[in-house]
PDB file of N, CA and C in Angstrom:
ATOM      1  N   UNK H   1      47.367 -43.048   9.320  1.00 71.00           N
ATOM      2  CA  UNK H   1      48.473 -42.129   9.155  1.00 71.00           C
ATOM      3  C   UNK H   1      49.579 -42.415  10.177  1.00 71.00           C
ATOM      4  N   UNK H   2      49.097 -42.844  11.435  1.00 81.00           N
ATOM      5  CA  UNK H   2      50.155 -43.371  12.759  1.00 81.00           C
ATOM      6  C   UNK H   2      50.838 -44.619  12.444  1.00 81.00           C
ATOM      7  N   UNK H   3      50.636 -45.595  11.444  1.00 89.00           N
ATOM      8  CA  UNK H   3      50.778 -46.942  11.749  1.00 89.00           C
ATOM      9  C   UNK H   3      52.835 -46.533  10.792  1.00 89.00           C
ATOM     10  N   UNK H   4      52.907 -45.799  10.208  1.00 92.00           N
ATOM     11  CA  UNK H   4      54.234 -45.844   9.143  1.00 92.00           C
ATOM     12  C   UNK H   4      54.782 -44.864   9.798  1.00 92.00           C
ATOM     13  N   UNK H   5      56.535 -44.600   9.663  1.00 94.00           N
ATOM     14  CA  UNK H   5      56.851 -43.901  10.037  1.00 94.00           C
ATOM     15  C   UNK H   5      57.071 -42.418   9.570  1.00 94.00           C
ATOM     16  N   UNK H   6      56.805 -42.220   8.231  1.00 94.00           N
ATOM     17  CA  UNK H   6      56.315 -41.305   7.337  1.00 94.00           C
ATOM     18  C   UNK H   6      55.144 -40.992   8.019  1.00 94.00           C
ATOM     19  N   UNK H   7      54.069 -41.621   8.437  1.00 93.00           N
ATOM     20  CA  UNK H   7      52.582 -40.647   8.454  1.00 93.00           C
ATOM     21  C   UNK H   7      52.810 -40.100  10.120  1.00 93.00           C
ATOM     22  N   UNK H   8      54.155 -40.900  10.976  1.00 95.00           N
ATOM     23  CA  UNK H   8      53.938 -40.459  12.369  1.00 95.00           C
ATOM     24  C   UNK H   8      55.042 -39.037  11.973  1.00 95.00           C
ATOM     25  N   UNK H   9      56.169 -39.011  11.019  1.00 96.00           N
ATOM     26  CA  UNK H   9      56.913 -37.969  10.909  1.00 96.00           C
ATOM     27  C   UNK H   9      55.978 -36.504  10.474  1.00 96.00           C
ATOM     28  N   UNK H  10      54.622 -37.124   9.671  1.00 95.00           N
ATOM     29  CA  UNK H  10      53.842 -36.000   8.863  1.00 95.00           C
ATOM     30  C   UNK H  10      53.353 -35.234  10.124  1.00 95.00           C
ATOM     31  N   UNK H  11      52.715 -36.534  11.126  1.00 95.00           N
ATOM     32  CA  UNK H  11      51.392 -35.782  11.638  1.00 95.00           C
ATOM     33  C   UNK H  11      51.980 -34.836  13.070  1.00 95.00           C
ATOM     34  N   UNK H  12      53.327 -35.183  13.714  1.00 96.00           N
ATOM     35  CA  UNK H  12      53.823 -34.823  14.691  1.00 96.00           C
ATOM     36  C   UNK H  12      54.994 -33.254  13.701  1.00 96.00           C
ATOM     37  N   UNK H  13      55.135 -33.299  12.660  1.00 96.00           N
ATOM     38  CA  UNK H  13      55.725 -32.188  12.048  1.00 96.00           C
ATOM     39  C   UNK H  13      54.276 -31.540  11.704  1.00 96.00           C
ATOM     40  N   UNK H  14      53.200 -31.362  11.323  1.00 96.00           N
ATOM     41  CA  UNK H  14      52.288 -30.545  11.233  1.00 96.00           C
ATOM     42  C   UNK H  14      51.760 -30.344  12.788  1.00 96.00           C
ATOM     43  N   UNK H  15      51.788 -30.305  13.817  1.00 96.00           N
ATOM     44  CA  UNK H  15      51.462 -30.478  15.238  1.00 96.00           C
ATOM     45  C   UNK H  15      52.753 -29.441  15.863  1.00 96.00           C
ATOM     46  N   UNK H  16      53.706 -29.728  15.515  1.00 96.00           N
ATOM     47  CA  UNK H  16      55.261 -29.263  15.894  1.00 96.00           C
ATOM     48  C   UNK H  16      55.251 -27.724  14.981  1.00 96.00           C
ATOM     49  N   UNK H  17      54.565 -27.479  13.601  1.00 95.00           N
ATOM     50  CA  UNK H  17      54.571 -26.434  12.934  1.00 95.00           C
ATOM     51  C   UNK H  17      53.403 -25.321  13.417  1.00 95.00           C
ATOM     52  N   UNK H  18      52.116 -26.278  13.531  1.00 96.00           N
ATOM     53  CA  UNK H  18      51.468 -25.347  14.089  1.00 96.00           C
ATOM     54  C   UNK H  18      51.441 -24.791  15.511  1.00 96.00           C
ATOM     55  N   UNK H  19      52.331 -25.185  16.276  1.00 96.00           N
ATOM     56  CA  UNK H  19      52.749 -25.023  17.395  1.00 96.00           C
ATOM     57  C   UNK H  19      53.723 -23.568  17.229  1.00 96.00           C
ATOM     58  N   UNK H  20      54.279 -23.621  16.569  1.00 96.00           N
ATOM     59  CA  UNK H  20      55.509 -22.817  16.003  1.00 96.00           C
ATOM     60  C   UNK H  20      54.675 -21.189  15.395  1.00 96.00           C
ATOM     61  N   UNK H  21      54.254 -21.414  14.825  1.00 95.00           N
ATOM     62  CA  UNK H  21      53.099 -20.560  14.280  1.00 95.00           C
ATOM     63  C   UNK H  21      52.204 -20.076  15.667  1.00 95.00           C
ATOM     64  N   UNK H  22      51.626 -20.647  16.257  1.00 95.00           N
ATOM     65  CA  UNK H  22      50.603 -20.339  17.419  1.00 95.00           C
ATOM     66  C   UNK H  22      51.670 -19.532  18.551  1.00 95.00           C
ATOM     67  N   UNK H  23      52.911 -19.707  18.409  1.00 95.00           N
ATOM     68  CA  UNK H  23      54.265 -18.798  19.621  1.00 95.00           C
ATOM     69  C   UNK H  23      54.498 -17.931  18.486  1.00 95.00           C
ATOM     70  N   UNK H  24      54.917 -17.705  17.290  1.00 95.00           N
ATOM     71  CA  UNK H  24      54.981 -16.241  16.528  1.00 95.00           C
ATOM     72  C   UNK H  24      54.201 -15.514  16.529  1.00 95.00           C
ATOM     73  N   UNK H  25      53.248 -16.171  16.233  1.00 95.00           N
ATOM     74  CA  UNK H  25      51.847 -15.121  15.710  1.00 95.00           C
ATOM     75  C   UNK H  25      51.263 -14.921  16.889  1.00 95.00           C
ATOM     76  N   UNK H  26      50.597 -15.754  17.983  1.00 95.00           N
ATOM     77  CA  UNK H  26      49.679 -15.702  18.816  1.00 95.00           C
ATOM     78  C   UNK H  26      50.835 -15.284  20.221  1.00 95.00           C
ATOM     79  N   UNK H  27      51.063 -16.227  20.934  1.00 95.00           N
ATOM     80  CA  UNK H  27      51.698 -15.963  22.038  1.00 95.00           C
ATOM     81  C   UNK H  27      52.844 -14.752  21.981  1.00 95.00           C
ATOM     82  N   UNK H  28      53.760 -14.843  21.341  1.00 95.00           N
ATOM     83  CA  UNK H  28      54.774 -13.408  21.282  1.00 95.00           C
ATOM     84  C   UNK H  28      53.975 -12.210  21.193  1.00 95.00           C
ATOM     85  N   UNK H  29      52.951 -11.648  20.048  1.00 95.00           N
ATOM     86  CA  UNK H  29      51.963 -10.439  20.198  1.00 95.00           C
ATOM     87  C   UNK H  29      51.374 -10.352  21.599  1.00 95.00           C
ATOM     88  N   UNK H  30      51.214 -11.570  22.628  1.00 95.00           N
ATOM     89  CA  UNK H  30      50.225 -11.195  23.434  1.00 95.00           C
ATOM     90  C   UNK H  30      51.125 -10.564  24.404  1.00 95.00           C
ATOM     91  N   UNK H  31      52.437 -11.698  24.798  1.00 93.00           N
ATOM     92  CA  UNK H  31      53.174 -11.392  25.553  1.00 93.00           C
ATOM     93  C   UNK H  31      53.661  -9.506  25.524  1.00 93.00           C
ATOM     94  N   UNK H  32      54.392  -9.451  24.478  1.00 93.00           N
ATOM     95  CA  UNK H  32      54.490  -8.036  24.338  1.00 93.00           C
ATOM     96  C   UNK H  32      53.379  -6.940  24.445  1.00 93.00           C
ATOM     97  N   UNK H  33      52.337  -7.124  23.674  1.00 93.00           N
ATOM     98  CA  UNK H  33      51.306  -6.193  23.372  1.00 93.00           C
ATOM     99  C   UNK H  33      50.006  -5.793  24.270  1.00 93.00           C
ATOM    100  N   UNK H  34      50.126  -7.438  24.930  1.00 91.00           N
ATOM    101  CA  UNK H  34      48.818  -6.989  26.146  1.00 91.00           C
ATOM    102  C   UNK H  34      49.027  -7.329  27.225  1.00 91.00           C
ATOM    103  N   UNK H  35      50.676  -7.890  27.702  1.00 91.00           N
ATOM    104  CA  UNK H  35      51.918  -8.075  28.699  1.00 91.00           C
ATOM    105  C   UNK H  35      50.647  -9.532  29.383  1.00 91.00           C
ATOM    106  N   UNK H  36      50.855 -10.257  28.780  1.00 91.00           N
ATOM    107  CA  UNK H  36      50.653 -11.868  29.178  1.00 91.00           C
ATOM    108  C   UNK H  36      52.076 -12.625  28.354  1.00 91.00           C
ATOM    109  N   UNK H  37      52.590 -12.628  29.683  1.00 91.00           N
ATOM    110  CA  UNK H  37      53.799 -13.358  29.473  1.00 91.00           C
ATOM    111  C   UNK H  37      53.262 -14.924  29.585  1.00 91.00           C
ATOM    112  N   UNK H  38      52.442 -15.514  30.179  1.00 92.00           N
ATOM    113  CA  UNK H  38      52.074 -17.237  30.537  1.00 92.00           C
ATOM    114  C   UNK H  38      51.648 -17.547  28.971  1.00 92.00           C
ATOM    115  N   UNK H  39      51.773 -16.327  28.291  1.00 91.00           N
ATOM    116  CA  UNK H  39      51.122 -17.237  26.771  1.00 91.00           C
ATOM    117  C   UNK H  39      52.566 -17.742  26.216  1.00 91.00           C
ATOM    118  N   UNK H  40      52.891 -17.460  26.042  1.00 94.00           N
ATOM    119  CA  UNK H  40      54.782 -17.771  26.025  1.00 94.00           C
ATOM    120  C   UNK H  40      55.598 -18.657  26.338  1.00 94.00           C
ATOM    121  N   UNK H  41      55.412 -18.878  28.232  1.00 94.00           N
ATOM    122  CA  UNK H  41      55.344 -19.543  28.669  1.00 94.00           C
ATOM    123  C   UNK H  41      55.317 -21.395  28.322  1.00 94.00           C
ATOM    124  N   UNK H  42      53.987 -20.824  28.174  1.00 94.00           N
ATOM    125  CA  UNK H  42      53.138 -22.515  27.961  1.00 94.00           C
ATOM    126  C   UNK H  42      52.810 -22.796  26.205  1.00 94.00           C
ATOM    127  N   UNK H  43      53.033 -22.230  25.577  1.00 95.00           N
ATOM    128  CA  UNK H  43      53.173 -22.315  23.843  1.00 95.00           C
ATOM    129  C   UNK H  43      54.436 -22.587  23.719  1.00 95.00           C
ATOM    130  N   UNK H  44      55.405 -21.968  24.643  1.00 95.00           N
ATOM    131  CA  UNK H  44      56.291 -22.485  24.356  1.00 95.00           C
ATOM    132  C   UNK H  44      57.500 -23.837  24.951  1.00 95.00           C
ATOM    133  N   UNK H  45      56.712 -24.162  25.905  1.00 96.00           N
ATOM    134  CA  UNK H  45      56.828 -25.136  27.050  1.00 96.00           C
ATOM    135  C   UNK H  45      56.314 -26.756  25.585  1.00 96.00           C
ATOM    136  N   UNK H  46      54.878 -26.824  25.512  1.00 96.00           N
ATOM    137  CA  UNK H  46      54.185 -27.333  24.216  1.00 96.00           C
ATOM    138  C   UNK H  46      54.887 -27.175  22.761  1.00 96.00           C
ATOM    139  N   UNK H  47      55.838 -26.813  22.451  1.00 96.00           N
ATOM    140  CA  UNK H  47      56.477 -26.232  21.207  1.00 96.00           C
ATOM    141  C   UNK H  47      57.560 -26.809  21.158  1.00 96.00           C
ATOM    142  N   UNK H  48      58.330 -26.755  22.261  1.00 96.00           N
ATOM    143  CA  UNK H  48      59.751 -27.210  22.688  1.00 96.00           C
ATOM    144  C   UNK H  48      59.516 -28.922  22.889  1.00 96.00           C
ATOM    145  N   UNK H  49      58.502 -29.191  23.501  1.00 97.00           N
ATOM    146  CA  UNK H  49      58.396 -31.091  23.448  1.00 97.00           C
ATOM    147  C   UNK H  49      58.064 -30.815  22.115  1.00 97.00           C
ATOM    148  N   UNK H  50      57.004 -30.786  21.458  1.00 97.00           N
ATOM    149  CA  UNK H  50      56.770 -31.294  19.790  1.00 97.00           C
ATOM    150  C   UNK H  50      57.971 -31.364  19.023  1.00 97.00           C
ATOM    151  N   UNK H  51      58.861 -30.405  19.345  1.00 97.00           N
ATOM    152  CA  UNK H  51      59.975 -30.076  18.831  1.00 97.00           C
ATOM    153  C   UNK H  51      61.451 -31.492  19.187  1.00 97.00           C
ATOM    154  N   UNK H  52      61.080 -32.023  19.996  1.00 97.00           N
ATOM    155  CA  UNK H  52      62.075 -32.868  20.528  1.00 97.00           C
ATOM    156  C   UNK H  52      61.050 -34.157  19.445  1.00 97.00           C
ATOM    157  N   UNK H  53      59.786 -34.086  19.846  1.00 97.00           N
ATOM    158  CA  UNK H  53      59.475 -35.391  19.134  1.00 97.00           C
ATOM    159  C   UNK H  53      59.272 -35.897  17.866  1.00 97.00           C
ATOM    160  N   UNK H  54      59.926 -33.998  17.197  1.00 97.00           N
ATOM    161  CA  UNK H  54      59.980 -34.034  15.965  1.00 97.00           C
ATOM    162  C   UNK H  54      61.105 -34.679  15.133  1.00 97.00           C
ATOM    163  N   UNK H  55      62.381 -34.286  16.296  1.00 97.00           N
ATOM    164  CA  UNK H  55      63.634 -34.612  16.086  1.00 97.00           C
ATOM    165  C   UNK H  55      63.274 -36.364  15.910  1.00 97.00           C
ATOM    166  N   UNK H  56      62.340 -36.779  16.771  1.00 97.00           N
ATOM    167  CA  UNK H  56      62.947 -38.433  17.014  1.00 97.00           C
ATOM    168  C   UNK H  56      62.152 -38.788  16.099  1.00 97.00           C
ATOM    169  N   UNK H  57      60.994 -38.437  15.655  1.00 97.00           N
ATOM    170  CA  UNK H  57      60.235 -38.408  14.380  1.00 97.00           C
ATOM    171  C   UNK H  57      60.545 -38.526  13.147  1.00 97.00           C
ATOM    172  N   UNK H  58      61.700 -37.501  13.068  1.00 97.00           N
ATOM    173  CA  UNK H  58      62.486 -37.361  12.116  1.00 97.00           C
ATOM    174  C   UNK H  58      63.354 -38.407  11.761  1.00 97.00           C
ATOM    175  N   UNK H  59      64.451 -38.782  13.095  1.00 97.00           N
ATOM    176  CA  UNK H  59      65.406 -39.540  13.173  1.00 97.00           C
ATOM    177  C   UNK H  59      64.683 -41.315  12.794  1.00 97.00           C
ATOM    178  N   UNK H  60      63.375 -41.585  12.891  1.00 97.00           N
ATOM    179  CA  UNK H  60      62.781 -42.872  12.454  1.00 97.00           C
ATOM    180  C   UNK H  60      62.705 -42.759  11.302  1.00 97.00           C
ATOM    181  N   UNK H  61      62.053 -41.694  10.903  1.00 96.00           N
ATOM    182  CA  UNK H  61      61.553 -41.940   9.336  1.00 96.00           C
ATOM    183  C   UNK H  61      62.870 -41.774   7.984  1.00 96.00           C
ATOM    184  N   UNK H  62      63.551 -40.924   8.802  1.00 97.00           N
ATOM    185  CA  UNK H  62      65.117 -41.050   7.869  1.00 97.00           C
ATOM    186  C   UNK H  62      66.009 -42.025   8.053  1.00 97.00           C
ATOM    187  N   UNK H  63      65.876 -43.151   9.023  1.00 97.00           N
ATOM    188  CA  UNK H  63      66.375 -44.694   9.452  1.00 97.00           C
ATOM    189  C   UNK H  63      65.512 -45.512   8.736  1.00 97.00           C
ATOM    190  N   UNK H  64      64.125 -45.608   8.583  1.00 96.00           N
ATOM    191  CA  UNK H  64      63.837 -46.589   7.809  1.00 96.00           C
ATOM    192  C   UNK H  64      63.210 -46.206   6.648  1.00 96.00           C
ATOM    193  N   UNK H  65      63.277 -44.987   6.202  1.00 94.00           N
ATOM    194  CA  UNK H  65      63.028 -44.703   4.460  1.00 94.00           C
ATOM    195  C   UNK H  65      64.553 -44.342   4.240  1.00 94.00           C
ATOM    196  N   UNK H  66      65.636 -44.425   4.454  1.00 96.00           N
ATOM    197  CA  UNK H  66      66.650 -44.501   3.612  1.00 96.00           C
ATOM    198  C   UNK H  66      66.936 -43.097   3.336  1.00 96.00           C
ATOM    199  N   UNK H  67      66.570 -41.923   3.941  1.00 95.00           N
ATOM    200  CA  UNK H  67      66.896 -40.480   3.836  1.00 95.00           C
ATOM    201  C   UNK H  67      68.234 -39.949   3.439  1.00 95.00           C
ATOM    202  N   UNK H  68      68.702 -39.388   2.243  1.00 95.00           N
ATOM    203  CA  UNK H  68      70.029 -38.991   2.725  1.00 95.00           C
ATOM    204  C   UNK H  68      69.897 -37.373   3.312  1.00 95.00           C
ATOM    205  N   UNK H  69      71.419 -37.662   3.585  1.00 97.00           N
ATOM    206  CA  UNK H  69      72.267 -36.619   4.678  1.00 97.00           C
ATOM    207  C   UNK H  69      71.296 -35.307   4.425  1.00 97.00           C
ATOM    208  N   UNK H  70      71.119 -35.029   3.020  1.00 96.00           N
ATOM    209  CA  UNK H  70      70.801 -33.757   2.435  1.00 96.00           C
ATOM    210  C   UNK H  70      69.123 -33.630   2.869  1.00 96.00           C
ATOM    211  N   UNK H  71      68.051 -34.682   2.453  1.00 96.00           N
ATOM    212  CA  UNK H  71      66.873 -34.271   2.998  1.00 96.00           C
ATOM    213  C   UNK H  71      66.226 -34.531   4.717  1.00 96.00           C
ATOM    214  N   UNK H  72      67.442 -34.935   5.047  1.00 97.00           N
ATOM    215  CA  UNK H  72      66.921 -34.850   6.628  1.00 97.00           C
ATOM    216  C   UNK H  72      67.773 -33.583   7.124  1.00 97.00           C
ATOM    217  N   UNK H  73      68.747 -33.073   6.420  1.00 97.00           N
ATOM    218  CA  UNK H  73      68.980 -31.607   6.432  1.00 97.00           C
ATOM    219  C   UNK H  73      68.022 -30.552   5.927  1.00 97.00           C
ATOM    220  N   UNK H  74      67.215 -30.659   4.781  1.00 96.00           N
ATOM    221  CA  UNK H  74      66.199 -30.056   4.523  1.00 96.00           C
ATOM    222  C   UNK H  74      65.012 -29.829   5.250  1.00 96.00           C
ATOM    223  N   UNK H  75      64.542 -31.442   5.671  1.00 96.00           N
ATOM    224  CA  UNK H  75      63.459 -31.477   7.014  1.00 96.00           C
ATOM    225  C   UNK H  75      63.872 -30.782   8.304  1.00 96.00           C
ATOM    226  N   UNK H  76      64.884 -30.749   8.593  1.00 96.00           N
ATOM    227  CA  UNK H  76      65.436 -30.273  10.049  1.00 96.00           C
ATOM    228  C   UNK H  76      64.527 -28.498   9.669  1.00 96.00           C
ATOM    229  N   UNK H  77      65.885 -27.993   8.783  1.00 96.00           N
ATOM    230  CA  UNK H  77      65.289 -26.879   7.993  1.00 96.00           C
ATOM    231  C   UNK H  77      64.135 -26.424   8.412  1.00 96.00           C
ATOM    232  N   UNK H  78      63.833 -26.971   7.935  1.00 95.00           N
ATOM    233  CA  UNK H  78      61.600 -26.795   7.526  1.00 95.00           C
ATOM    234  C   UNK H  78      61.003 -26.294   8.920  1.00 95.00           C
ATOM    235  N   UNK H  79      62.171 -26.936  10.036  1.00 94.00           N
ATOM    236  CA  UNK H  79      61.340 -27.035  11.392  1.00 94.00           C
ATOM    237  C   UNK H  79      61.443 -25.153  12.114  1.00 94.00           C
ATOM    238  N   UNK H  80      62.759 -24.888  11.288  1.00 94.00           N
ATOM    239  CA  UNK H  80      63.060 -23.889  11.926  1.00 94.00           C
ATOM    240  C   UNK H  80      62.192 -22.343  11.132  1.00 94.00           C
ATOM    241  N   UNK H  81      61.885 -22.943   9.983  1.00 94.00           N
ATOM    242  CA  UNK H  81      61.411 -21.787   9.321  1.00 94.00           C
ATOM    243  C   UNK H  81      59.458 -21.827   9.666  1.00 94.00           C
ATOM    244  N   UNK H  82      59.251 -20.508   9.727  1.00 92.00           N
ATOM    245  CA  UNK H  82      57.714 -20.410   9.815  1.00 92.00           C
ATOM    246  C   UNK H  82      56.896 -21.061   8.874  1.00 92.00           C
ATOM    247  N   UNK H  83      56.419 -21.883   9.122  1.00 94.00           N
ATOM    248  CA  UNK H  83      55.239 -22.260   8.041  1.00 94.00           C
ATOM    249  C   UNK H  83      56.021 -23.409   6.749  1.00 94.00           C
ATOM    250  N   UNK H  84      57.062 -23.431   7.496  1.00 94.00           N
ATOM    251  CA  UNK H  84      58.514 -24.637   6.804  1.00 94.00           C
ATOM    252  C   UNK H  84      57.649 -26.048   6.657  1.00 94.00           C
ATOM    253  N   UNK H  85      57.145 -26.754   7.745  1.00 94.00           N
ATOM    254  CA  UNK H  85      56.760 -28.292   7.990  1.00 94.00           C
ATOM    255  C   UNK H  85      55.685 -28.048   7.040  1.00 94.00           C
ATOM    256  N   UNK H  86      54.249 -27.070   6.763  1.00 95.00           N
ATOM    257  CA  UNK H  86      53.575 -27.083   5.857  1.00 95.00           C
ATOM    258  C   UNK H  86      54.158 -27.457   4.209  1.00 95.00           C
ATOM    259  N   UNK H  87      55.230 -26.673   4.077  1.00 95.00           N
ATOM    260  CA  UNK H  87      55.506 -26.734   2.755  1.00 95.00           C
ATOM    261  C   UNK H  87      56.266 -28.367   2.950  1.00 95.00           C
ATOM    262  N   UNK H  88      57.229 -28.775   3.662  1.00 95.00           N
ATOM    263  CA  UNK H  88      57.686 -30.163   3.383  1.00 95.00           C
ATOM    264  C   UNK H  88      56.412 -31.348   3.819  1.00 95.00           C
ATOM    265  N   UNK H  89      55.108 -30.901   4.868  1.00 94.00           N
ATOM    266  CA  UNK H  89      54.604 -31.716   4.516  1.00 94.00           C
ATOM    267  C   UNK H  89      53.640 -32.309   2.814  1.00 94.00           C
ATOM    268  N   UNK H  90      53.719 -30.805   2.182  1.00 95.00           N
ATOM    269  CA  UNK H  90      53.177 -30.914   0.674  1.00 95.00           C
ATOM    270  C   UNK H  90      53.525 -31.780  -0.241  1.00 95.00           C
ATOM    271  N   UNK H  91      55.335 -31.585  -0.056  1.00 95.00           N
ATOM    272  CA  UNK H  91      55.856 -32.091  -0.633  1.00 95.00           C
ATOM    273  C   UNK H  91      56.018 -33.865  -0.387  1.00 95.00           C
ATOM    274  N   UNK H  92      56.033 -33.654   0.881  1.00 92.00           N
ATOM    275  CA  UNK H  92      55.950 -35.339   1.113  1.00 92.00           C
ATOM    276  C   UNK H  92      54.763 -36.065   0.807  1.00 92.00           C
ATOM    277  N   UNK H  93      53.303 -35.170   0.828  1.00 92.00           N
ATOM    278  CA  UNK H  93      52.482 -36.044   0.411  1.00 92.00           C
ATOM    279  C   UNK H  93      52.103 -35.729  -0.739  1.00 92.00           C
ATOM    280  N   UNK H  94      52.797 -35.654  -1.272  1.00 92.00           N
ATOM    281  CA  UNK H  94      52.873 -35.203  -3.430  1.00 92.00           C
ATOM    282  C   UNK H  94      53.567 -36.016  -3.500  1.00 92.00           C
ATOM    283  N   UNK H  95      54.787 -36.501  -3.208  1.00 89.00           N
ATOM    284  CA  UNK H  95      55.925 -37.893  -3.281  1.00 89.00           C
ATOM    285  C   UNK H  95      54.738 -39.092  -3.319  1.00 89.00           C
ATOM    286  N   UNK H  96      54.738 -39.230  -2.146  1.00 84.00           N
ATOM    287  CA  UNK H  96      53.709 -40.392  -1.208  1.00 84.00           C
ATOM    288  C   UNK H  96      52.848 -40.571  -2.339  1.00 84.00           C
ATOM    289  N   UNK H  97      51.745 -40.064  -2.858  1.00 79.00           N
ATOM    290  CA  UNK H  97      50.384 -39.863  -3.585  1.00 79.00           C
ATOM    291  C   UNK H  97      51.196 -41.034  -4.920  1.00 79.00           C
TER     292      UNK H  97
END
């Protein structure tokens, strides 16, 4: 899955999503609800790199698969919405298949 730049964009956008998910759901409730702010912290310390290496992740696999403007606007997308990289990784490996 590492060796293409498609399977390094898949596996670092599912890593980068569930990261994203683990600071909504998990770390923000704790922070507020049982006042552990270090969950926050450090989910989101871990969230923010995946997030950069998603960008450059991104920026390979839309340089050498030929991406236009519009679906590396869509992927960006995906990153920002909850549970977003799940659904574009579906779709990418429904393409792929």
């Amino acid at each position: 899955m590492l060796k293409t730049p498609l399977g390094r964009f898949r596996a670092v956008a599912l890593l980068e999503g569930l990261s994203f998910v683990c600071l909504l759901f998990i770390a923000m409730p704790l922070k507020y609800a049982a006042d552990m702010p270090l969950a926050v912290r450090f989910t989101g310390m871990a969230h923010g790199l995946l997030f950069v290496l998603y960008l450059f992740a991104l920026m390979e696999a839309a340089i050498a698969l030929r991406w236009s403007f519009v679906r590396v606007v869509v992927a960006f997308g995906a990153s920002l919405v909850p549970f977003g990289n799940f659904l574009l990784d579906a779709k990418l490996r429904k393409e792929n298949a």
